[in-house]
Amino acid sequence: TWALSGFRLQRNLDLWLESLRSIKKYILSRGSDQRLYMAVGDDEGLDPISDTFTCFFPGTLALASRLLNDNETLGIAHDLLMTSYNTFSSMPTHIGPENFGFLSEGDSDSDLSKSQRAEIKKYGFYLDHPYYLMRPEVIESVFYFYRITGDERYADWIWQIWQGIKDNCAVDGGYAGLRDVRIGRRGGLIGKQESFVFSETFKYMYLAFATPDVISLDDYIFSTEGHPFKRSTSFNGTF
């Protein structure tokens, strides 16, 4: 809303900066694999569990970092993006799970099951809920990094995810979810197609391979549900 207002709503920026300080202090956590995770927290502390919903945050951080010329936060965003994408690239399907757990740096693994310890050793994380509903958040963040940096590796990442979706989720008349991203279609399909598949997941995929002037980040702000809102004035080549 700060950017959409033409940078006039200073209170909104102040709220963002205050929230970001708390996230850095209380929510971010290094795993035993040295990757940076966003844990789930409450008044009693953090649980080393994360999910695909948190994977939108690297893109949001990158966007804010670019607008604020904040290279430190951009580095945090990149670390979180690498963690998010790792949950996809580690799987033979190139598709990541709904929820995943990790072992915080320095913690004992004695409370973990044998299979969880084995997956942490193999992937750096374990699959808490291994199904996939074609959520957009990882793709969304990779899209933002591609538009912001122009680095072709991010386009390659999105292409790999698309190949995984096409090979594992395509059915007659649409796309279905996967019950287990570790084994793909052999593990069974989830027989529904959510509305966000086209309104967000495929939209961000398409925009990654369209020219940057198609819904340019200089001219539009995306809502959390992927709706583009046109600014009254552009960013004048910021992106």
Short mmCIF file of C-alpha atoms in Angstrom, two decimals, residues 26-27 40-48:
data_model
loop_
_atom_site.label_atom_id
_atom_site.label_comp_id
_atom_site.label_asym_id
_atom_site.label_seq_id
_atom_site.Cartn_x
_atom_site.Cartn_y
_atom_site.Cartn_z
CA TYR A 26 11.83 -13.89 16.11
CA ILE A 27 10.80 -15.84 12.99
CA VAL A 40 6.03 -21.07 12.84
CA GLY A 41 5.86 -19.20 16.13
CA ASP A 42 3.55 -18.34 19.01
CA ASP A 43 3.88 -17.01 22.56
CA GLU A 44 5.63 -20.20 23.62
CA GLY A 45 8.36 -20.01 21.00
CA LEU A 46 9.18 -21.32 17.55
CA ASP A 47 8.43 -24.69 16.01
CA PRO A 48 10.85 -25.78 13.28
#
